[in-house]
């Protein structure tokens, strides 16, 4: 079906977005994108005005991660466009499908160092999966359609499309063709599947190392199915949290720098790693040469470039886990008796690492606070975090039923991510409980988005854990820089309750353990946005910790908090 | 330091690439090559007969193999280049050891 009508590039852009099923956009207007904003005025697509383009990009990321749909953000040329870049880099490393639309100076002015002109296509090369610049209105339809296809296909990622202002206002006898997504049936190498199954069946100490790719592939249920037949002990990455429920009997928790002792020791002892949608990130492996030293490796991933990138695989299966995992499950014989002793060893490791929250004194212990919060959240609640100590405590103590419920900046580790990501998540799922766990450093990095919360009455809850420090950096200064606390003291933070009240957000500060339970309930029961400001001790550290360039089994433990595992 | 000193005793690898003639293509190829730790020794670009695509010969060397854990650095670069949206076809044409040019 063709819809023949003469329309501007701006109108066509909105129509094409509609055609892609876009219902929500996050952005900020400016000179070079005004025609598109004019078209938004009449569009059924809802635009959310964020208060900084970086906030818009993170909102799009949060939206995409919560919904599984493509997140869309837009900005004007120059500084508007450059402000999107951190969000694009975040989406790139965490494989999040977003489309960023930027305005550009008119084609005749391009290359003249015009007002608010920047080579955003050049700047985005390193942090996008692909980028387009529309030089002729006849390209617009194909480029925008392709942008959505690229963002979602294979390993997802961000795509930028730069639209000069004259293209936005020029008219075209457009032929708006119905989208035909090119579906490419992947060929799976069945010999590799069989070889993988053989290695799994031969192993005495197999372990699954599950990353964010499993959830992105929509293969969580397929893994559960495999587990129901043959329970291979499992560990997850930060982005893999939620892929396996913590109550699964042989689940050892998160591995890596702040992973559980059980997870890290089990991986070091394993004779086979079944790697599902993970990429041997340095925060996961510790000293790479000593990571899982006795293990053969079966690596399954959609991105062939991840195979043998950091660790050589004995068998690799390239393809969509949604397709390859069921094929593997059919080929694995799964002799539970054969790994009986390994199960026993893993249970022993889990039992040795039971969580303990016996923190002395009246002050609030953040891991215990987050454990309590996790226990009272709705089953389908979404938690976003910022980056730092609070993020690791959340990862260690909170339980999730699905990876889309834990939205955290994993690969890039971007402070300022939490609040806008929560806004995006809440907009994608208006009836779902959304909580942003933040720290006092991160909170201030996109604090302007409280205005977005106010404007759209977005009922996100913010749990602000405040140690008046850049806690993770301070911790490293304590441990590795001779306690030279350079520029990590934030004791002159603003009054966060007053700050929230300026945006009509109800807020409260707590300092004592006895206040935690009732205050969490008060926050969650409040029908609108709420900020719970929690003061904790400045010198608290995240434990365990694998020091830099150290094997994971040499982790340091110095705290009652020993594990996330039930 | 002489360029030749860097090249000496390092393997070079040549990729033959056919790709869509898009404005960002060459920058992307060079950006990926640099980011993944390789130096460009030679970069030849010719239009294909259809004028829609380019034939590219990209010769690179790995100046610091220690950073790329093992001997598969060139395979990793191949994988990254092969992912690029505009790249239609790529193969590794040759691997050779360059002689001292200092």
XYZ file of C-alpha atoms in Angstrom:
668
model
C 0.000 0.000 0.000
C 1.322 3.441 -0.834
C 0.155 6.673 0.649
C 0.864 9.378 -1.922
C 1.087 12.846 -0.501
C 3.387 15.825 -0.692
C 4.827 16.580 2.663
C 7.827 18.097 4.347
C 10.791 16.097 5.491
C 9.830 16.927 9.070
C 6.300 15.548 8.623
C 7.660 12.539 6.806
C 10.047 11.895 9.695
C 7.175 11.782 12.160
C 5.105 9.609 9.839
C 7.983 7.198 9.452
C 8.401 7.043 13.215
C 4.713 6.294 13.562
C 5.096 3.595 10.975
C 7.827 2.044 13.084
C 5.418 1.878 15.999
C 7.055 4.694 17.921
C 4.699 6.175 20.488
C 7.140 8.083 22.687
C 10.171 10.277 21.997
C 12.580 11.920 24.420
C 14.263 15.100 23.325
C 15.066 18.764 23.502
C 14.372 21.295 20.737
C 16.706 23.811 19.162
C 17.258 25.829 16.017
C 18.273 23.166 13.545
C 15.510 20.754 14.495
C 12.648 23.229 14.755
C 10.776 21.964 11.680
C 10.631 18.482 13.222
C 9.424 19.948 16.514
C 6.799 21.834 14.552
C 5.659 18.531 13.098
C 5.602 17.004 16.588
C 3.026 19.645 17.475
C 0.480 17.808 15.288
C 1.754 14.285 15.753
C 0.098 11.585 17.839
C 3.566 10.618 19.030
C 4.122 11.855 22.560
C 7.271 13.883 23.019
C 8.830 14.098 26.470
C 10.876 17.211 27.027
C 13.883 16.253 29.083
C 15.998 19.019 30.567
C 19.271 17.961 29.006
C 19.933 15.950 25.873
C 21.935 13.433 27.875
C 18.831 12.887 29.983
C 16.849 12.322 26.794
C 19.330 9.719 25.564
C 19.313 7.834 28.879
C 15.517 8.014 29.010
C 15.476 6.365 25.571
C 17.859 3.697 26.871
C 15.691 3.079 29.943
C 12.615 2.931 27.729
C 14.244 0.412 25.406
C 15.562 -1.768 28.207
C 12.265 -1.890 30.050
C 10.073 -2.446 27.003
C 12.261 -4.313 24.520
C 11.288 -1.705 21.932
C 13.523 0.814 20.196
C 14.033 3.951 22.260
C 14.022 7.224 20.357
C 15.706 10.471 21.319
C 16.277 13.679 19.426
C 18.255 16.861 19.718
C 19.288 19.869 17.748
C 22.627 20.311 16.010
C 25.885 21.203 17.734
C 25.744 21.011 21.520
C 22.375 19.296 21.472
C 23.824 16.516 19.371
C 27.076 16.214 21.316
C 25.106 15.966 24.546
C 23.505 12.789 23.206
C 26.845 11.085 22.706
C 27.320 9.701 26.215
C 23.931 8.040 25.946
C 24.863 6.571 22.590
C 28.142 5.240 23.977
C 26.234 3.711 26.871
C 23.790 2.056 24.477
C 26.621 0.863 22.264
C 28.513 -1.035 24.928
C 25.345 -2.426 26.531
C 23.827 -3.344 23.127
C 20.657 -1.274 23.526
C 18.532 -0.476 20.451
C 18.007 3.254 20.256
C 17.599 5.659 17.356
C 18.901 9.194 17.821
C 17.668 11.904 15.481
C 19.694 15.084 15.265
C 19.025 18.315 13.460
C 21.842 19.713 11.378
C 22.559 23.053 9.763
C 21.291 23.331 6.198
C 23.219 21.356 3.610
C 24.556 24.530 1.967
C 26.006 25.688 5.298
C 27.552 22.352 6.186
C 31.303 22.459 6.444
C 31.374 26.216 7.009
C 31.699 26.067 10.810
C 28.257 27.562 11.044
C 26.418 28.413 14.238
C 25.721 25.230 16.200
C 27.338 23.159 13.511
C 29.261 20.124 14.576
C 30.264 17.037 12.646
C 28.018 14.763 14.670
C 28.293 11.973 12.119
C 32.058 11.995 12.532
C 31.788 12.235 16.312
C 29.321 9.383 16.543
C 31.327 6.882 14.505
C 32.920 5.324 17.564
C 29.757 5.086 19.623
C 27.070 4.011 17.178
C 26.384 0.795 15.366
C 25.735 2.906 12.306
C 24.942 6.482 11.401
C 23.295 8.237 8.497
C 23.288 11.783 7.259
C 20.434 12.688 4.975
C 21.755 14.742 2.074
C 18.638 14.550 -0.063
C 15.049 14.190 1.027
C 14.678 11.187 -1.227
C 16.995 9.317 1.171
C 14.995 10.070 4.292
C 12.504 7.243 4.155
C 15.065 4.556 3.414
C 17.567 5.802 5.993
C 15.073 6.105 8.816
C 13.609 2.689 8.115
C 17.094 1.218 7.928
C 18.030 2.915 11.189
C 15.336 0.990 13.037
C 16.253 -2.240 11.344
C 19.944 -1.891 12.191
C 19.243 -0.857 15.783
C 17.274 -4.046 16.415
C 18.972 -6.629 14.242
C 21.734 -8.983 15.325
C 23.455 -7.512 18.335
C 21.318 -4.438 19.005
C 22.806 -0.976 19.298
C 22.350 2.735 18.749
C 21.901 4.327 15.319
C 22.083 8.044 14.631
C 20.363 9.839 11.787
C 21.379 13.429 11.115
C 18.842 15.532 9.222
C 19.842 18.971 7.915
C 17.316 21.731 8.389
C 16.677 22.300 4.676
C 15.841 18.606 4.289
C 13.318 18.980 7.101
C 11.508 21.787 5.301
C 11.785 20.591 1.712
C 8.808 18.769 0.270
C 8.564 15.461 -1.410
C 5.900 13.575 -3.270
C 6.503 10.903 -0.784
C 5.727 7.324 -1.212
C 5.324 6.039 2.294
C 5.686 2.365 1.799
C 4.654 -0.101 4.400
C 7.666 -1.377 6.210
C 8.875 -4.755 5.212
C 11.441 -5.869 7.710
C 14.024 -7.995 6.042
C 13.988 -11.249 7.910
C 17.128 -13.233 7.603
C 16.921 -16.819 8.680
C 20.153 -17.551 10.405
C 22.002 -20.683 9.602
C 23.097 -22.436 12.734
C 26.068 -24.713 12.520
C 24.657 -27.955 13.913
C 28.117 -29.502 14.132
C 29.062 -26.765 16.551
C 25.870 -27.303 18.541
C 26.670 -31.012 18.804
C 30.272 -30.307 19.759
C 29.043 -27.931 22.459
C 26.625 -30.554 23.773
C 29.401 -33.129 23.819
C 31.684 -30.891 25.856
C 28.879 -30.190 28.320
C 28.140 -33.887 28.700
C 31.819 -34.728 29.135
C 32.353 -32.136 31.853
C 32.523 -33.032 35.526
C 32.351 -29.441 36.738
C 30.347 -27.428 34.228
C 29.141 -23.937 34.968
C 26.999 -21.505 33.018
C 28.236 -17.927 32.779
C 25.213 -15.908 31.706
C 25.413 -12.356 30.383
C 23.052 -9.681 29.198
C 22.794 -11.236 25.745
C 20.479 -13.923 27.052
C 17.837 -11.437 28.127
C 18.304 -9.361 24.980
C 17.608 -12.490 22.944
C 14.414 -13.178 24.873
C 15.835 -16.563 25.814
C 15.329 -16.491 29.589
C 12.564 -19.087 29.380
C 14.704 -21.271 27.128
C 17.445 -21.273 29.715
C 14.915 -22.151 32.385
C 13.793 -25.051 30.240
C 17.360 -26.306 29.858
C 17.838 -25.938 33.608
C 14.716 -27.933 34.339
C 16.278 -30.886 32.521
C 19.870 -30.551 33.542
C 20.826 -28.218 36.315
C 24.199 -26.830 35.435
C 25.375 -24.503 38.215
C 25.235 -20.902 37.083
C 26.705 -17.450 37.571
C 25.608 -14.184 35.977
C 27.147 -10.874 35.006
C 25.844 -7.488 36.129
C 23.705 -7.277 33.008
C 22.712 -10.915 33.371
C 21.075 -10.387 36.765
C 17.495 -11.570 36.535
C 18.220 -14.238 33.913
C 18.258 -16.863 36.636
C 16.152 -16.544 39.737
C 18.221 -16.520 42.926
C 16.130 -19.347 44.344
C 17.352 -21.749 41.643
C 19.210 -24.430 43.582
C 22.600 -24.190 41.895
C 22.687 -20.467 41.264
C 25.834 -18.935 42.721
C 25.151 -15.258 42.037
C 27.063 -12.556 40.233
C 30.703 -13.156 39.364
C 33.537 -10.714 38.940
C 35.051 -7.794 40.775
C 32.203 -7.443 43.291
C 30.701 -10.855 42.695
C 30.004 -13.488 45.289
C 32.779 -15.619 46.676
C 30.759 -18.675 45.674
C 30.470 -17.556 42.052
C 34.101 -16.645 41.663
C 35.449 -19.777 43.334
C 33.138 -22.044 41.383
C 34.222 -20.519 38.080
C 37.869 -20.917 39.039
C 37.253 -24.609 39.847
C 35.064 -25.389 36.829
C 36.223 -27.633 34.007
C 33.723 -26.198 31.519
C 32.282 -22.724 31.027
C 29.083 -22.491 29.031
C 29.104 -18.803 28.135
C 25.712 -17.459 27.096
C 25.544 -13.919 25.722
C 28.545 -12.678 27.654
C 31.843 -11.173 26.573
C 34.525 -11.834 29.235
C 34.503 -8.218 30.351
C 37.537 -7.257 32.425
C 35.324 -6.542 35.455
C 34.110 -10.134 35.159
C 37.342 -11.986 34.543
C 39.799 -10.220 36.810
C 43.270 -11.248 35.652
C 42.355 -12.809 32.347
C 45.248 -15.258 32.183
C 44.099 -16.802 35.467
C 40.372 -16.752 34.796
C 38.747 -20.183 34.872
C 42.164 -21.748 34.318
C 40.942 -25.331 34.074
C 37.853 -24.765 31.998
C 37.115 -25.581 28.425
C 34.935 -22.904 26.910
C 31.723 -23.127 24.948
C 30.854 -19.623 23.830
C 27.393 -18.862 22.434
C 26.745 -15.329 21.206
C 25.004 -13.493 18.422
C 28.068 -11.383 17.684
C 30.864 -13.331 15.967
C 33.292 -10.566 16.941
C 32.923 -11.554 20.601
C 34.143 -15.093 19.934
C 37.845 -15.422 20.823
C 38.034 -11.681 21.482
C 39.398 -12.002 25.004
C 39.318 -15.716 25.670
C 39.760 -18.529 23.198
C 36.698 -20.759 22.861
C 36.973 -24.520 22.424
C 33.596 -24.507 20.721
C 31.662 -21.469 19.570
C 28.070 -21.198 18.467
C 27.259 -17.959 16.701
C 23.599 -17.091 16.519
C 20.528 -15.815 18.266
C 20.292 -17.576 21.629
C 16.547 -17.759 21.184
C 17.291 -20.149 18.350
C 20.523 -21.815 19.411
C 19.782 -22.511 23.066
C 16.784 -24.790 22.392
C 18.871 -26.610 19.795
C 21.584 -27.140 22.359
C 19.066 -28.276 24.960
C 17.876 -30.990 22.584
C 21.395 -32.311 22.078
C 22.571 -32.271 25.695
C 22.039 -35.641 27.355
C 22.472 -34.187 30.837
C 23.596 -36.852 33.262
C 22.879 -35.295 36.640
C 24.518 -38.206 38.420
C 27.806 -37.389 36.690
C 27.931 -33.920 38.212
C 26.554 -34.943 41.611
C 29.802 -34.114 43.408
C 29.992 -30.776 41.608
C 26.469 -29.938 42.705
C 27.490 -30.761 46.235
C 30.572 -28.559 46.003
C 28.511 -25.654 44.653
C 25.948 -26.058 47.418
C 28.797 -25.965 49.907
C 30.125 -22.752 48.367
C 26.654 -21.217 48.456
C 26.134 -22.166 52.103
C 29.506 -20.727 53.074
C 28.465 -17.458 51.518
C 25.113 -16.858 53.154
C 24.362 -13.144 53.448
C 24.800 -11.626 56.856
C 23.695 -8.131 57.651
C 24.779 -7.963 61.260
C 26.032 -4.438 60.990
C 26.771 -2.856 64.333
C 25.228 0.369 65.507
C 22.121 2.338 64.716
C 23.256 3.666 61.382
C 21.816 2.402 58.128
C 23.780 -0.286 56.328
C 23.133 0.158 52.609
C 23.279 -3.544 51.600
C 20.721 -4.389 54.269
C 18.545 -1.463 53.211
C 18.554 -2.658 49.603
C 17.899 -6.252 50.628
C 14.886 -5.037 52.576
C 13.716 -2.941 49.635
C 14.027 -5.900 47.306
C 11.832 -7.968 49.614
C 8.910 -5.561 49.449
C 8.957 -4.536 45.796
C 6.305 -5.795 43.419
C 7.160 -8.958 41.482
C 7.474 -6.993 38.258
C 9.087 -3.851 39.696
C 11.817 -2.201 37.665
C 14.933 -0.944 39.393
C 17.358 1.449 37.771
C 20.628 2.458 39.322
C 23.313 5.000 38.905
C 26.943 3.981 39.085
C 29.153 3.400 42.072
C 28.947 1.672 45.428
C 25.148 1.801 45.585
C 25.021 0.086 42.186
C 27.163 -2.805 43.379
C 25.234 -3.127 46.628
C 22.011 -3.257 44.626
C 23.466 -5.910 42.330
C 24.643 -7.959 45.292
C 21.500 -7.851 47.384
C 18.439 -7.333 45.191
C 16.555 -10.090 43.413
C 15.011 -9.837 39.978
C 12.703 -12.116 38.066
C 13.803 -10.900 34.657
C 16.819 -8.956 33.369
C 14.606 -6.136 32.095
C 13.806 -5.401 35.750
C 17.348 -4.322 36.534
C 18.406 -1.408 34.358
C 21.924 -0.325 35.120
C 24.759 1.148 33.116
C 26.948 -1.920 32.946
C 29.629 -1.548 30.324
C 30.146 2.194 30.280
C 29.442 2.732 33.979
C 27.788 6.090 33.418
C 27.006 8.189 36.468
C 23.813 10.152 35.940
C 22.125 7.210 34.247
C 19.634 6.257 36.944
C 17.047 9.037 37.029
C 16.521 9.501 33.274
C 16.589 5.722 32.754
C 13.864 5.416 35.398
C 11.839 8.098 33.602
C 12.106 6.168 30.338
C 11.262 2.877 32.021
C 8.239 4.386 33.770
C 6.930 5.883 30.543
C 7.230 2.531 28.801
C 5.434 0.816 31.674
C 3.180 3.382 33.332
C 1.571 0.972 35.782
C 4.782 -0.690 36.891
C 6.574 0.187 40.093
C 9.852 1.906 39.123
C 12.562 2.659 41.649
C 15.825 4.443 40.973
C 18.614 3.560 43.385
C 21.090 6.390 43.242
C 24.096 7.784 45.058
C 24.798 11.347 46.027
C 27.496 11.730 43.371
C 25.491 10.261 40.514
C 22.240 11.949 41.520
C 23.719 15.384 40.898
C 24.884 14.456 37.407
C 21.413 14.544 35.872
C 19.504 16.202 38.691
C 17.800 18.488 36.191
C 15.600 15.555 35.188
C 13.617 16.080 38.389
C 11.966 18.791 36.298
C 10.928 16.140 33.778
C 9.460 14.071 36.606
C 7.560 17.134 37.783
C 6.327 18.155 34.337
C 4.873 14.768 33.444
C 4.003 13.688 36.991
C 6.103 10.557 36.612
C 5.694 8.501 39.792
C 9.230 7.126 40.038
C 10.671 6.510 43.461
C 14.239 7.597 44.124
C 16.228 5.940 46.859
C 19.209 8.211 47.287
C 22.016 6.578 49.243
C 24.182 9.387 50.541
C 27.631 8.886 52.017
C 28.709 12.422 51.155
C 31.448 10.930 49.042
C 32.204 9.668 45.574
C 32.122 6.354 47.369
C 33.658 3.934 44.900
C 36.527 6.231 44.019
C 37.042 6.956 47.718
C 37.112 3.217 48.396
C 39.829 2.746 45.788
C 41.756 5.680 47.225
C 41.584 3.987 50.606
C 42.692 0.608 49.284
C 45.074 1.447 46.466
C 46.115 5.119 46.794
C 47.305 5.297 50.401
C 44.125 6.995 51.620
C 44.871 10.135 49.684
C 41.273 11.243 49.266
C 41.629 13.458 46.257
C 38.398 15.257 45.250
C 35.987 12.651 46.579
C 34.556 14.548 49.531
C 30.988 15.670 48.795
C 30.106 16.742 52.304
C 28.922 20.065 50.909
C 26.077 18.361 49.049
C 22.869 20.355 48.820
C 19.947 19.650 51.085
C 18.373 16.930 48.966
C 14.942 17.176 50.598
C 14.749 20.891 49.908
C 16.022 20.281 46.395
C 13.304 17.703 45.735
C 10.659 19.962 47.184
C 11.621 22.615 44.634
C 10.320 20.163 42.028
C 7.196 19.314 44.052
C 8.636 15.917 44.859
C 7.884 14.644 48.327
C 11.069 13.737 50.146
C 12.351 12.615 53.492
C 15.720 11.967 55.080
C 16.441 8.977 57.275
C 19.577 8.217 59.256
C 18.699 5.292 61.551
C 18.062 1.620 60.954
C 14.768 1.759 62.798
C 13.388 4.182 60.212
C 14.117 2.007 57.185
C 11.155 -0.320 57.001
C 8.397 2.242 57.483
C 10.130 4.756 55.228
C 10.445 2.296 52.362
C 6.760 1.540 52.687
C 5.904 5.225 52.784
C 7.925 5.774 49.615
C 6.382 2.863 47.755
C 2.857 3.692 48.860
C 3.115 7.307 47.767
C 1.149 7.718 44.545
C 3.546 10.240 43.050
C 7.277 10.639 42.772
C 9.123 10.343 46.063
C 12.706 10.789 47.133
C 13.936 8.857 50.133
C 17.252 10.321 51.181
C 19.258 7.806 53.187
C 22.332 8.924 55.048
C 24.934 6.219 55.501
C 28.443 6.099 56.883
C 31.030 7.727 54.672
C 33.661 5.034 54.940
C 31.607 1.948 54.137
C 33.093 -0.215 51.392
C 31.774 -2.692 48.862
C 32.909 -6.220 49.606
C 34.048 -8.630 48.334
C 36.449 -6.979 45.929
C 38.845 -8.440 43.410
C 41.767 -5.993 43.251
C 42.897 -4.876 39.811
C 44.909 -7.384 37.784
C 44.214 -10.114 40.308
C 42.672 -13.533 39.833
C 39.074 -13.719 41.011
C 39.729 -16.350 43.681
C 42.033 -13.855 45.437
C 39.148 -11.523 46.270
C 39.310 -9.513 49.471
C 36.532 -10.003 52.004
C 36.243 -7.574 54.839
C 32.629 -7.265 55.686
C 29.709 -9.168 57.130
C 28.105 -8.960 53.679
C 29.392 -12.079 52.026
C 26.934 -13.053 49.360
C 23.728 -12.251 47.616
C 22.671 -15.856 47.466
C 19.753 -17.140 49.525
C 61.485 6.619 16.679
C 61.663 5.643 13.049
C 58.522 4.252 11.505
C 60.691 1.420 10.279
C 61.579 0.498 13.834
C 57.924 -0.034 14.610
C 57.366 -2.095 11.529
C 60.424 -4.271 11.952
C 59.682 -7.864 12.803
C 55.942 -7.353 12.893
C 53.489 -9.182 10.730
C 51.394 -7.226 8.311
C 47.978 -8.267 7.114
C 46.068 -7.165 4.067
C 42.301 -7.090 3.922
C 40.448 -6.967 0.626
C 37.141 -5.280 1.234
C 34.173 -4.591 -0.954
C 31.824 -2.074 0.572
C 29.040 0.358 -0.156
C 30.345 3.750 -1.211
C 28.836 5.648 1.686
C 30.278 8.902 3.062
C 31.245 7.445 6.433
C 32.687 4.176 5.168
C 36.373 5.067 4.996
C 36.324 6.856 8.338
C 34.666 3.879 9.958
C 37.216 1.442 8.566
C 40.070 3.602 9.820
C 38.426 4.257 13.181
C 37.869 0.572 13.849
C 41.420 -0.247 12.761
C 42.900 2.365 15.086
C 40.640 1.524 18.022
C 41.461 -2.152 17.796
C 45.136 -1.366 18.013
C 46.448 -1.636 14.457
C 48.478 0.739 12.333
C 47.553 1.385 8.722
C 50.429 0.746 6.353
C 48.562 0.953 3.094
C 45.065 2.028 2.149
C 43.970 1.808 -1.482
C 40.469 2.688 -2.602
C 39.029 2.202 -6.074
C 35.454 2.446 -7.273
C 33.878 -0.784 -8.447
C 32.540 -0.957 -11.973
C 29.018 -0.377 -10.672
C 30.155 2.946 -9.097
C 28.008 2.052 -6.110
C 30.659 0.171 -4.234
C 34.326 0.484 -3.463
C 37.161 -2.001 -3.648
C 39.493 -1.369 -0.770
C 42.851 -2.802 0.093
C 43.766 -2.201 3.707
C 47.147 -3.309 4.965
C 47.715 -3.107 8.688
C 50.174 -4.169 11.295
C 49.829 -4.892 14.953
C 52.519 -2.808 16.615
C 51.962 -4.197 20.085
C 50.774 -7.749 20.042
C 51.033 -7.964 23.805
C 47.919 -5.813 24.090
C 45.834 -8.184 22.074
C 46.427 -11.429 23.971
C 47.682 -13.995 21.555
C 48.073 -14.331 17.848
C 44.473 -13.830 16.835
C 44.512 -10.053 16.779
C 44.085 -9.937 13.035
C 41.123 -12.275 13.229
C 39.577 -9.993 15.804
C 40.073 -7.002 13.544
C 38.561 -8.964 10.681
C 35.523 -9.721 12.853
C 35.075 -6.075 13.780
C 35.430 -4.846 10.195
C 33.099 -7.541 8.955
C 30.381 -6.271 11.305
C 30.236 -2.860 9.675
C 26.929 -2.270 8.001
C 28.367 -1.020 4.712
C 30.907 -3.813 4.315
C 29.681 -6.368 1.781
C 32.637 -8.668 1.651
C 35.983 -8.954 3.315
C 38.818 -11.410 3.265
C 42.331 -11.528 4.557
C 44.460 -11.548 1.460
C 47.871 -12.116 2.894
C 49.926 -12.212 5.989
C 53.562 -11.431 5.674
C 56.499 -10.452 7.776
C 57.864 -7.089 6.809
C 61.566 -6.585 6.703
C 63.380 -3.903 8.550
C 62.782 -0.570 6.842
C 64.801 1.629 9.132
